[in-house]
mmCIF file of C-alpha atoms in Angstrom:
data_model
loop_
_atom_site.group_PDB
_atom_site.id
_atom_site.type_symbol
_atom_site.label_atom_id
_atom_site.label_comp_id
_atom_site.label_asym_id
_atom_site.label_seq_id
_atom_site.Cartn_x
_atom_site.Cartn_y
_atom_site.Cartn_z
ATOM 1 C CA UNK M 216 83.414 13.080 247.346
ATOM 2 C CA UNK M 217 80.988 16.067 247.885
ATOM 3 C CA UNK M 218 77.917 15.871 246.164
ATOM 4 C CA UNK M 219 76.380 18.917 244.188
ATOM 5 C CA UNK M 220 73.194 20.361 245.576
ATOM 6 C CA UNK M 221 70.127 18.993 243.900
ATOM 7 C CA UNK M 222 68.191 21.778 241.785
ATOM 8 C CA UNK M 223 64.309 21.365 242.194
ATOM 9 C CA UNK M 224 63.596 22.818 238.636
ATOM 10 C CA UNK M 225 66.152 20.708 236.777
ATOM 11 C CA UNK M 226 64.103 17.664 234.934
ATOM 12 C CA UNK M 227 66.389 14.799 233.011
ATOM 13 C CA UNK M 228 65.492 14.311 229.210
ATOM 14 C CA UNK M 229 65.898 10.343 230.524
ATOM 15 C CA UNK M 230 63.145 10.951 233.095
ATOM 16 C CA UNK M 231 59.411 10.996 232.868
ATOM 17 C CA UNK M 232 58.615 14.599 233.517
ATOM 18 C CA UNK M 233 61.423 16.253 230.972
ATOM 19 C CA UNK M 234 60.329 19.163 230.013
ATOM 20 C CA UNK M 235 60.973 21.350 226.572
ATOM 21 C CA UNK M 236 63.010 24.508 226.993
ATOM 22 C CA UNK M 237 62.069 27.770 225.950
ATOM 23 C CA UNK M 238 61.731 28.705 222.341
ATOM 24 C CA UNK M 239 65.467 30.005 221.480
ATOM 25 C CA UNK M 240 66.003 32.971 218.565
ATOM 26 C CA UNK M 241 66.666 31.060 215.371
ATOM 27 C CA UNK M 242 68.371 32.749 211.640
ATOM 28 C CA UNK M 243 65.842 34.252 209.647
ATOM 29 C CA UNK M 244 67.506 31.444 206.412
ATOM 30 C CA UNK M 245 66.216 29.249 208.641
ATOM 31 C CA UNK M 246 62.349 29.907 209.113
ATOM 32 C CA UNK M 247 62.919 29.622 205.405
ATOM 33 C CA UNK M 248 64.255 25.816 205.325
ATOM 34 C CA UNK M 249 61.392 25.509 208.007
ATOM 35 C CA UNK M 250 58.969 26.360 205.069
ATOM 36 C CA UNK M 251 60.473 24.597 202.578
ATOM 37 C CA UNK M 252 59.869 21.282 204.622
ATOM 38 C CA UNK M 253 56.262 22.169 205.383
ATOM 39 C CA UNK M 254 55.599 22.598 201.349
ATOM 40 C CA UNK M 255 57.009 19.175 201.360
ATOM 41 C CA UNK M 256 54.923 17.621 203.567
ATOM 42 C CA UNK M 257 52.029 19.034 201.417
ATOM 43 C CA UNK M 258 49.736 15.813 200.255
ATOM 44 C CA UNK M 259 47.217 15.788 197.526
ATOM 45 C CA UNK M 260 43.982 15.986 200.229
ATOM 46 C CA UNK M 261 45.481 19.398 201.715
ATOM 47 C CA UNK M 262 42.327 21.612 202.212
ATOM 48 C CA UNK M 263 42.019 24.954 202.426
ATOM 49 C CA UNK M 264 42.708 24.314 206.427
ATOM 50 C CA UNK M 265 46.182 23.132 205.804
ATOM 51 C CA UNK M 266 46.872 26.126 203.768
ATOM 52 C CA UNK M 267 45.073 28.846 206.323
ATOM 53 C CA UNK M 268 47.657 26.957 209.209
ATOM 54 C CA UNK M 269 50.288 26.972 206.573
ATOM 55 C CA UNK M 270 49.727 30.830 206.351
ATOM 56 C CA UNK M 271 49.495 31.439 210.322
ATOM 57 C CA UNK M 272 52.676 29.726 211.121
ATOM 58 C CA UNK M 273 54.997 31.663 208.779
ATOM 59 C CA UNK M 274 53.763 34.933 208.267
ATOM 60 C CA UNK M 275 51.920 37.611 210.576
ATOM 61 C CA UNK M 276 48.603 38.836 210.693
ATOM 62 C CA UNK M 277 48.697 42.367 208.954
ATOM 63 C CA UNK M 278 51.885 40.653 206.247
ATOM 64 C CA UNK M 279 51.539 41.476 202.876
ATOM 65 C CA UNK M 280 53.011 39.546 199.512
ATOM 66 C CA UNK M 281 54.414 41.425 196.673
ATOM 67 C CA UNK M 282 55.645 40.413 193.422
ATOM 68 C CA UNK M 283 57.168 42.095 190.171
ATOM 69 C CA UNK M 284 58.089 40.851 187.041
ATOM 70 C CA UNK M 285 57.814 41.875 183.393
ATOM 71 C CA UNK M 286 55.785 40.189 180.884
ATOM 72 C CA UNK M 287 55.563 41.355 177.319
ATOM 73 C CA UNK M 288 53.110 43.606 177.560
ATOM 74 C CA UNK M 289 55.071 45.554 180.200
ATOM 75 C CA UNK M 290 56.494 45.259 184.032
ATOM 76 C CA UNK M 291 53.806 44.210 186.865
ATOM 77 C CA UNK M 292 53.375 44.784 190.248
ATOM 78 C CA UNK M 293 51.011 42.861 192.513
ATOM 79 C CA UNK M 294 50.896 42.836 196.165
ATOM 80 C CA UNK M 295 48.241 40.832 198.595
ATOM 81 C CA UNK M 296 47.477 40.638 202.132
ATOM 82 C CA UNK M 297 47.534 38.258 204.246
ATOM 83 C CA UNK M 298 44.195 36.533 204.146
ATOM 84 C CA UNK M 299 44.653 36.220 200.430
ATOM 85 C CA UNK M 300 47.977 34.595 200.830
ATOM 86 C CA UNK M 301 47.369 30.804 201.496
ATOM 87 C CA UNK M 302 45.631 30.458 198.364
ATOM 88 C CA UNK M 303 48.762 31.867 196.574
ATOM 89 C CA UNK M 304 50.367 29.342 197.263
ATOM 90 C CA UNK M 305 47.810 27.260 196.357
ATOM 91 C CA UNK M 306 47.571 27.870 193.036
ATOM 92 C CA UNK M 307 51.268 27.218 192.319
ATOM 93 C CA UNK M 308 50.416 23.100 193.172
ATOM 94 C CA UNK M 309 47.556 23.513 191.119
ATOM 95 C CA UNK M 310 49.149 24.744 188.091
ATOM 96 C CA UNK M 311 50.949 21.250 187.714
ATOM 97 C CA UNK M 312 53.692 21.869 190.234
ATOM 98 C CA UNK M 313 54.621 19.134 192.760
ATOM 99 C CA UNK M 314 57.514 20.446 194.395
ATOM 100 C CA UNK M 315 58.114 24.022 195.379
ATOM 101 C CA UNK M 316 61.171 25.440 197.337
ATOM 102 C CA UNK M 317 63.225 28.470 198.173
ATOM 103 C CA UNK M 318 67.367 28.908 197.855
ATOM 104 C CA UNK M 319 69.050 31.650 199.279
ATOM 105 C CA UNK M 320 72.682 32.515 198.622
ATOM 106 C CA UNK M 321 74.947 35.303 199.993
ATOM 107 C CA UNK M 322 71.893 36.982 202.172
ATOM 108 C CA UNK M 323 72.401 39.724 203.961
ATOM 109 C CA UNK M 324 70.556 40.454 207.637
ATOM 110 C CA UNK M 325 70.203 43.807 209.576
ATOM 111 C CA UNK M 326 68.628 43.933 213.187
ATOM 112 C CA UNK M 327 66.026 46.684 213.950
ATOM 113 C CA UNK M 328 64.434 47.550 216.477
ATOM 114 C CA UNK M 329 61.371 44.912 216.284
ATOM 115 C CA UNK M 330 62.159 43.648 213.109
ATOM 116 C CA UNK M 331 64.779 41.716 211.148
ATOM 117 C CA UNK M 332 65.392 42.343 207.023
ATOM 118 C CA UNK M 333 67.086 40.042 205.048
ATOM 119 C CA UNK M 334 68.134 40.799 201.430
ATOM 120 C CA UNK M 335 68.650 38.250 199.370
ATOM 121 C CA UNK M 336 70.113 39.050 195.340
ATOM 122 C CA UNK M 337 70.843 35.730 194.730
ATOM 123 C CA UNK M 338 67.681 33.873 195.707
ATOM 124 C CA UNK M 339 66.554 31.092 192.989
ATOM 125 C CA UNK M 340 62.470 29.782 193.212
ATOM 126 C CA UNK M 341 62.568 26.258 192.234
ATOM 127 C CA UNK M 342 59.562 24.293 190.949
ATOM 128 C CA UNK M 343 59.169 20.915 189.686
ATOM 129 C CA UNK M 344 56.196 20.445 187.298
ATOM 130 C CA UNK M 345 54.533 17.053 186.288
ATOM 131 C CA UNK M 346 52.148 18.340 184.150
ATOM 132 C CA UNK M 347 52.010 18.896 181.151
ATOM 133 C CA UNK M 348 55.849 17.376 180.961
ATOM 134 C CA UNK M 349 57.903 16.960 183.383
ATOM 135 C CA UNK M 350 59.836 19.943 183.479
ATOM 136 C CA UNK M 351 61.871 21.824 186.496
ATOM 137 C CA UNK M 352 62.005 25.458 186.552
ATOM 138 C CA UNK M 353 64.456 27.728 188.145
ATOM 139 C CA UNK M 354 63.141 31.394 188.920
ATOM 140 C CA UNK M 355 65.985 33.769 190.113
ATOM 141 C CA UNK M 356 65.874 37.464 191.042
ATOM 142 C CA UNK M 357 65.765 39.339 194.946
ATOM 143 C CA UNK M 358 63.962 38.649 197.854
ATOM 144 C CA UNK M 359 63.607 40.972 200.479
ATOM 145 C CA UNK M 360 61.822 39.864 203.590
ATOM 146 C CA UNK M 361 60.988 41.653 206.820
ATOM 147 C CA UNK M 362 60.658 38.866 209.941
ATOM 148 C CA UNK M 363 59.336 40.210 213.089
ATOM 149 C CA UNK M 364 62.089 39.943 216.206
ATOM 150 C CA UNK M 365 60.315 37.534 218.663
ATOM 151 C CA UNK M 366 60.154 33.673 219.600
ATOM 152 C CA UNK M 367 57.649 33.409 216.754
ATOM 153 C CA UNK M 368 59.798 35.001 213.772
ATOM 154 C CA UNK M 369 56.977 35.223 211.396
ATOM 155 C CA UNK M 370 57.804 36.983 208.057
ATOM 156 C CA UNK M 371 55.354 40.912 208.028
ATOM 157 C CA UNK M 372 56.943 41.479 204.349
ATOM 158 C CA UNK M 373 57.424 39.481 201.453
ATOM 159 C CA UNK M 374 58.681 41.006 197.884
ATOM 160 C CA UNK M 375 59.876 38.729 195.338
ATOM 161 C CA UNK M 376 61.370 40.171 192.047
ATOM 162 C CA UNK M 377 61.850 38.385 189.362
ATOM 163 C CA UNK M 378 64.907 38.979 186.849
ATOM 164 C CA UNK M 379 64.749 35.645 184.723
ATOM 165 C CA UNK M 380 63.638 31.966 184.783
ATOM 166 C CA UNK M 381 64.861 28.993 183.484
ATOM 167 C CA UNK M 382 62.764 25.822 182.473
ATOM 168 C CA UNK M 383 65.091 22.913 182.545
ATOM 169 C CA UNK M 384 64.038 19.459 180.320
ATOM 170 C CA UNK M 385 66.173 16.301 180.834
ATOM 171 C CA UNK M 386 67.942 14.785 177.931
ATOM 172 C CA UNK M 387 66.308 11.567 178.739
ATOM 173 C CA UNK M 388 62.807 12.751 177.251
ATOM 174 C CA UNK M 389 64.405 14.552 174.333
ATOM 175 C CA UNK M 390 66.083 11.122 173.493
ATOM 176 C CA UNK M 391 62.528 9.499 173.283
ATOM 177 C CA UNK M 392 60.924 12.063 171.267
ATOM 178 C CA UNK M 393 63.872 12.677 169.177
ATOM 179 C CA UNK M 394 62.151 11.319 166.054
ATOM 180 C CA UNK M 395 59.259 12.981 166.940
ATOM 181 C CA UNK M 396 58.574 16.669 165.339
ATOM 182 C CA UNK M 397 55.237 17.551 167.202
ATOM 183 C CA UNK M 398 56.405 16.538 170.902
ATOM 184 C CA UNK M 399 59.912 18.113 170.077
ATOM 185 C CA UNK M 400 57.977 21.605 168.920
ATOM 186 C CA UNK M 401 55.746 20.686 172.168
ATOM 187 C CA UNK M 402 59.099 20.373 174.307
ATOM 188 C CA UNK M 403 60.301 23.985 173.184
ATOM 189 C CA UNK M 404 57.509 25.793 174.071
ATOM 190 C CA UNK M 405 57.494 27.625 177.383
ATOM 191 C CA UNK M 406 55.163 26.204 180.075
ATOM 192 C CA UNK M 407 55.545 28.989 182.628
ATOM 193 C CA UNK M 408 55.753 32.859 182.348
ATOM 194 C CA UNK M 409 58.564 34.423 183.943
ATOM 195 C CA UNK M 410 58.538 30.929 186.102
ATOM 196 C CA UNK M 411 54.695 31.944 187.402
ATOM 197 C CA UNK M 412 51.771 29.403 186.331
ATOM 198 C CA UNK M 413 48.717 30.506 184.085
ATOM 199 C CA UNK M 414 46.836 29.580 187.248
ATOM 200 C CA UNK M 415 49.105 31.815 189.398
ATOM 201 C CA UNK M 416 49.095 35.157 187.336
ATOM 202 C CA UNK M 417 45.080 34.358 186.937
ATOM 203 C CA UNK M 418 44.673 34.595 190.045
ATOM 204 C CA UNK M 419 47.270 37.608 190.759
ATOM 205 C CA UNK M 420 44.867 39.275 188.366
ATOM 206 C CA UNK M 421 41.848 38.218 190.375
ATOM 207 C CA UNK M 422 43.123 39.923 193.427
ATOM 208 C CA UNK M 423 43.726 43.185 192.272
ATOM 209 C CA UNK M 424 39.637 42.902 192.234
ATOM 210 C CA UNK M 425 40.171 41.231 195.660
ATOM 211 C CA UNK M 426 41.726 42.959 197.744
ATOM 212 C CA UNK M 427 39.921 45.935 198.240
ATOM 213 C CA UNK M 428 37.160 43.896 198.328
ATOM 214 C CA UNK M 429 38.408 42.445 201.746
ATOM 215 C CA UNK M 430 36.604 45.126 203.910
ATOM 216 C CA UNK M 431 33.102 44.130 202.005
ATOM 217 C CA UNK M 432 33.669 41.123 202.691
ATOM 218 C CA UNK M 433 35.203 40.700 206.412
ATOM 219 C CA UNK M 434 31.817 43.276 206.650
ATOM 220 C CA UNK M 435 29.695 40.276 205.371
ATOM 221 C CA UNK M 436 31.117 37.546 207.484
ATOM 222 C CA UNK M 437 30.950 40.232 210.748
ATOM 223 C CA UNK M 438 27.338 41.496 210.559
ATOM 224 C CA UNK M 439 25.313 39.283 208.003
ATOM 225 C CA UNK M 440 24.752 42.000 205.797
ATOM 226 C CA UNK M 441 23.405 41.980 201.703
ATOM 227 C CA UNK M 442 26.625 42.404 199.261
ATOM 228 C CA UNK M 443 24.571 45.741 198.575
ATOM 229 C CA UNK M 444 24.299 46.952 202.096
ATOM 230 C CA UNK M 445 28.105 46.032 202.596
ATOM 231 C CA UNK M 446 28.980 48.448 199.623
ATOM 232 C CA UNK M 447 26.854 51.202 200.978
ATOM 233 C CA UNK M 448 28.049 51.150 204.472
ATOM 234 C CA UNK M 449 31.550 50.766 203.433
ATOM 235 C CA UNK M 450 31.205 53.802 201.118
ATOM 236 C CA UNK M 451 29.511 55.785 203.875
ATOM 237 C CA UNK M 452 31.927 55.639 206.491
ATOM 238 C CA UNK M 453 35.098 56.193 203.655
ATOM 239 C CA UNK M 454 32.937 59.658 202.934
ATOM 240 C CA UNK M 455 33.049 60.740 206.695
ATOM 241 C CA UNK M 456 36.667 60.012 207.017
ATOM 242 C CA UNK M 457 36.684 62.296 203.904
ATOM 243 C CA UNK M 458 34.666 64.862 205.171
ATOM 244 C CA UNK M 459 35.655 64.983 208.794
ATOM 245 C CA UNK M 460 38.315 67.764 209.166
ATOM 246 C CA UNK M 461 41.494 66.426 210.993
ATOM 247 C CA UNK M 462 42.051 65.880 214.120
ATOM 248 C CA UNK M 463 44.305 68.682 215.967
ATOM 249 C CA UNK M 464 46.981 67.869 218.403
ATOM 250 C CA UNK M 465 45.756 67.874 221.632
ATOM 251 C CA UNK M 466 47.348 71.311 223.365
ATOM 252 C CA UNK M 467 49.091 71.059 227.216
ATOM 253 C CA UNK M 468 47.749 73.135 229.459
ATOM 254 C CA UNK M 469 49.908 76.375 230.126
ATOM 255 C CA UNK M 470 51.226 77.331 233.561
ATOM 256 C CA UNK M 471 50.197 80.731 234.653
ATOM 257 C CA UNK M 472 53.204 82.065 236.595
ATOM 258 C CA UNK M 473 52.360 84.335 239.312
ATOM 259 C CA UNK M 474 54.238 87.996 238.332
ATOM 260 C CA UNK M 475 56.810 89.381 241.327
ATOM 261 C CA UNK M 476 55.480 93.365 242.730
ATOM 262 C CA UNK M 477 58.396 95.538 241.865
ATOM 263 C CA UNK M 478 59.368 97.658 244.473
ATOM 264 C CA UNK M 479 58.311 100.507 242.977
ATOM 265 C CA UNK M 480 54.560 99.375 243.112
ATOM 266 C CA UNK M 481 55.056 97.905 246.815
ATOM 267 C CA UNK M 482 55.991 101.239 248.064
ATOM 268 C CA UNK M 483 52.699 102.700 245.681
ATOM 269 C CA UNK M 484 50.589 100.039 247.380
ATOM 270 C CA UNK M 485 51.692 100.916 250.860
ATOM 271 C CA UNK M 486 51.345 104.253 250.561
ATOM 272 C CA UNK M 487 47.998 104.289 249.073
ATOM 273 C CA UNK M 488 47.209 101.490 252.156
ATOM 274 C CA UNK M 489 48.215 104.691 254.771
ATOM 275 C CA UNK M 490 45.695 106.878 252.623
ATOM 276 C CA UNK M 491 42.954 104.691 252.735
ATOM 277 C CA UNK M 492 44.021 104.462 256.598
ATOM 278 C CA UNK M 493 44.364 107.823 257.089
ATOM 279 C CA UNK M 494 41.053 108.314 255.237
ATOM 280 C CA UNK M 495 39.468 105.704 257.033
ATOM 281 C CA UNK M 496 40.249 107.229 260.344
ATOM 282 C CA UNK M 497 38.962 110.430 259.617
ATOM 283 C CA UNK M 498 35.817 109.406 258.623
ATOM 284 C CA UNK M 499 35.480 107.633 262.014
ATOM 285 C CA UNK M 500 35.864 110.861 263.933
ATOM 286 C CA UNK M 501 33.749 112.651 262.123
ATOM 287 C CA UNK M 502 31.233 109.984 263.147
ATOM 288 C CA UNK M 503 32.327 110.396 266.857
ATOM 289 C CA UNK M 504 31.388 113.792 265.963
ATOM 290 C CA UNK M 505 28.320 113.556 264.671
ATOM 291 C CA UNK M 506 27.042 111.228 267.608
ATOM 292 C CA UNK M 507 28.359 113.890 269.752
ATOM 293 C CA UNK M 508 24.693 115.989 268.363
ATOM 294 C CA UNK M 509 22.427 113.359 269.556
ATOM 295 C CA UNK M 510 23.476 113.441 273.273
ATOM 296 C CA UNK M 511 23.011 117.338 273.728
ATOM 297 C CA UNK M 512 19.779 118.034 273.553
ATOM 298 C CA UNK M 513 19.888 121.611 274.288
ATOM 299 C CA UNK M 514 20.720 121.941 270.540
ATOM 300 C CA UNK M 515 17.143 121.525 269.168
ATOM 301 C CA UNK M 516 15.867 124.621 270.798
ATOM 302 C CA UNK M 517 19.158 126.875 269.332
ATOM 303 C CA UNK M 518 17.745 130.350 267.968
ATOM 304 C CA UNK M 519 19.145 131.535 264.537
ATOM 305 C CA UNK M 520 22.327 133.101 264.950
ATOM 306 C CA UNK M 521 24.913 134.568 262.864
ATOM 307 C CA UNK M 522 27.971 132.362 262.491
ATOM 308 C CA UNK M 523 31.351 133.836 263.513
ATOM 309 C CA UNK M 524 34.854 133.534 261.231
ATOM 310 C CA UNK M 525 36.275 130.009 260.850
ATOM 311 C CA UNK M 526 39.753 128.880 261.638
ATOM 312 C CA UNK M 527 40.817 129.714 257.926
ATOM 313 C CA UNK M 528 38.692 133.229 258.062
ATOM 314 C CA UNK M 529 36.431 132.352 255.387
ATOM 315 C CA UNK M 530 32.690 133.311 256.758
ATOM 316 C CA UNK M 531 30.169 130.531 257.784
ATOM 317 C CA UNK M 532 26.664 131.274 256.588
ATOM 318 C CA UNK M 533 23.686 131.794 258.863
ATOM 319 C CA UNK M 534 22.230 128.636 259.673
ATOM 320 C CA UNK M 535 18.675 127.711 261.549
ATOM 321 C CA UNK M 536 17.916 124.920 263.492
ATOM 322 C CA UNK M 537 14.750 123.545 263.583
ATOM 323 C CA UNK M 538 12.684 121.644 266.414
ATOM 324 C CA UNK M 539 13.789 118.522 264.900
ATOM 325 C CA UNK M 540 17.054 119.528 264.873
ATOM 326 C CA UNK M 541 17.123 119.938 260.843
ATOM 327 C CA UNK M 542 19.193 122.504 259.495
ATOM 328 C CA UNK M 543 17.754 124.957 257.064
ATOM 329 C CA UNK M 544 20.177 127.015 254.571
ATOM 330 C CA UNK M 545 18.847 130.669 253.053
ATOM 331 C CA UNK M 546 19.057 130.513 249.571
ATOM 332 C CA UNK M 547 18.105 133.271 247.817
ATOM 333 C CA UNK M 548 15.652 134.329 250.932
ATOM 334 C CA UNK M 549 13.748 130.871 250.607
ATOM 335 C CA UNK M 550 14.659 128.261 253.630
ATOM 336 C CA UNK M 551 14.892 124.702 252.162
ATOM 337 C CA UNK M 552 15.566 121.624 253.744
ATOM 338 C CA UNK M 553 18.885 120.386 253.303
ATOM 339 C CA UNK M 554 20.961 117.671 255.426
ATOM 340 C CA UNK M 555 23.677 119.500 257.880
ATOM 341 C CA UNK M 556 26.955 119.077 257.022
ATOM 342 C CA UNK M 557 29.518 118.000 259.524
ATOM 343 C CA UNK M 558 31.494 121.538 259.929
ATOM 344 C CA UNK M 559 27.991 122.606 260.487
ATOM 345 C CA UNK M 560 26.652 120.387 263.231
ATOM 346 C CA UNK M 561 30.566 121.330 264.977
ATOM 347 C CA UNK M 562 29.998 124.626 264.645
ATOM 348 C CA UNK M 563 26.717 124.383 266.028
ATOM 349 C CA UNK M 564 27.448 122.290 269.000
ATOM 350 C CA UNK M 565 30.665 124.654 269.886
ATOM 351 C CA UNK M 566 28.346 127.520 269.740
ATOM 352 C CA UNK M 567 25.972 125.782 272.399
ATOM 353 C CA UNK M 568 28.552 124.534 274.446
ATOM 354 C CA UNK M 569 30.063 128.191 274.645
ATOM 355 C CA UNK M 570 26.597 129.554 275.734
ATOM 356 C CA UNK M 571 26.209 127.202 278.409
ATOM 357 C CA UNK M 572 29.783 128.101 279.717
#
């Protein structure tokens, strides 16, 4: 019989070290019969503690709570975030209800990419009242809720609305008051609206003063500051985002693609290259020339002479060289100093080479 390798990691739930395996993905329907049993385990001494936990284990940080019904005076709409939600639920227990529950039927779930929705047109809010008779109370319309998609599932959005409610009596109390006018008029009359508490829709009203009120106060708690000083900050900084001009989309930095010479313009470029060498050259031998002056030194002493026909036959004027070998043109009878030019100083130095000869 061949024994199966023993795996270090593998710990019996009969042994002393067992440990608890990771958190698995569970149905959104139910995180909601999770909550249902924690209402249930709800005592009489649960502080405002129990109910901040309460509020942390089902539903995220940023989550908000939205409900809409219609009362006679016309439909409402009130929606709360999240640090306003644990006393919510507090003030359904303290509105005379002792038992408080969710029932979901034929709920429909779609998988996103961090979240999960489930839609629920059937869903049925059931509360049990003691106070001021012992009445149970059946609130039905859609819930739509919005669970984020991680080990923790805690519900981001929460919107309850409410089509109708019924308050249910049992016969047993009608049967004791049945000779009774006053507790049967009592009996009829409605203890809830649209299945919500006085206390409850109170304080829905409250928080529509609330809520925007968080920043003030979150402000208050941060920094320490006078209600005052809270308002006049907060308004402050809501007037720069105002004022401040949007931000612009930062730009990518272009490319600059280097352009291809034609051919054309290479053949430009290299020719005007040969020019520049051609002209470069000649400059260079007409300073070969010109140093050619300073090592005669016959030509300083050179008498005026008339200058013979050039190459071309155009006629060189007459030309004087001084002691300091300056050349002096006649203008108009007047000599004035100008600096030779270099067909001059060749001319010149021919001239004195052919005399020598």
């Amino acid at each position: 019989m061949s024994s199966t390798p023993h795996d270090p990691f593998y710990s019996s739930p009969f042994g002393p070290f067992y440990r608890r395996h990771t958190p698995y993905m569970v149905q959104p329907e139910y995180r909601i019969y999770e909550m249902n049993k924690r209402l249930q385990s709800r005592t009489e001494d649960s502080d405002n503690l129990w109910w901040d936990a309460f509020a942390t284990e089902f539903f995220e940080d940023d989550a908000t709570l939205t409900l809409s019904f219609c009362l006679e005076d016309g439909p409402k709409r009130y929606t709360i975030g999240r640090t306003l939600i644990p006393r919510y639920f507090s003030t359904v227990f303290e509105g005379g209800v002792t038992d408080l529950y969710y029932i979901l039927k034929h709920s429909k779930e779609s998988y996103h990419n961090s979240s999960i929705t489930v839609d629920c047109d059937q869903c049925a809010m059931v509360t049990q009242h003691g106070k001021p008779m012992f009445t149970k109370v059946c609130t039905e319309g859609r819930l739509i809720l919005e669970f984020t998609f991680d080990d923790l599932m805690r519900i981001k959005t929460w919107h309850f609305t409410i089509r109708q409610y019924r308050e249910l009596v049992p016969r047993s109390i009608l049967a004791m008051h049945a000779q009774d006018p006053q507790v049967l008029d009592q009996l009829s009359k409605n203890i809830t609206r649209m299945g919500l508490t006085n206390f409850t829709l109170n304080y829905l009203r409250l928080c529509v003063i609330l809520e925007p009120m968080q920043e003030l106060m979150s402000r208050h708690k941060t920094y320490n500051l006078s209600p005052r000083d809270c308002l006049k900050t907060c308004l402050f900084q809501k007037w720069q985002r105002m004022v401040a001009p949007p931000a612009e989309p930062a730009r990518q930095p272009t490319t600059k693609r280097r352009k291809r010479k034609n051919s054309t313009s290479s053949t430009s470029n290299s020719s005007a290259g040969n020019a520049a060498n051609s002209a470069g050259s000649k400059k260079k031998t007409a300073a070969a020339s010109l140093s050619l002056t300073s090592q005669v030194p016959e030509l300083g002493a050179t008498p005026n002479r008339s200058l013979s026909p050039g190459r071309d036959g155009d006629l060189c004027q007459s030309a004087a060289v001084t002691p300091a070998g300056q050349f002096k043109e006649k203008h108009g009878g007047a000599l004035k100093g100008v600096p030779p030019s270099p067909a001059q100083r060749l001319v010149v130095l021919t001239g004195g080479l052919s005399e020598k000869m």
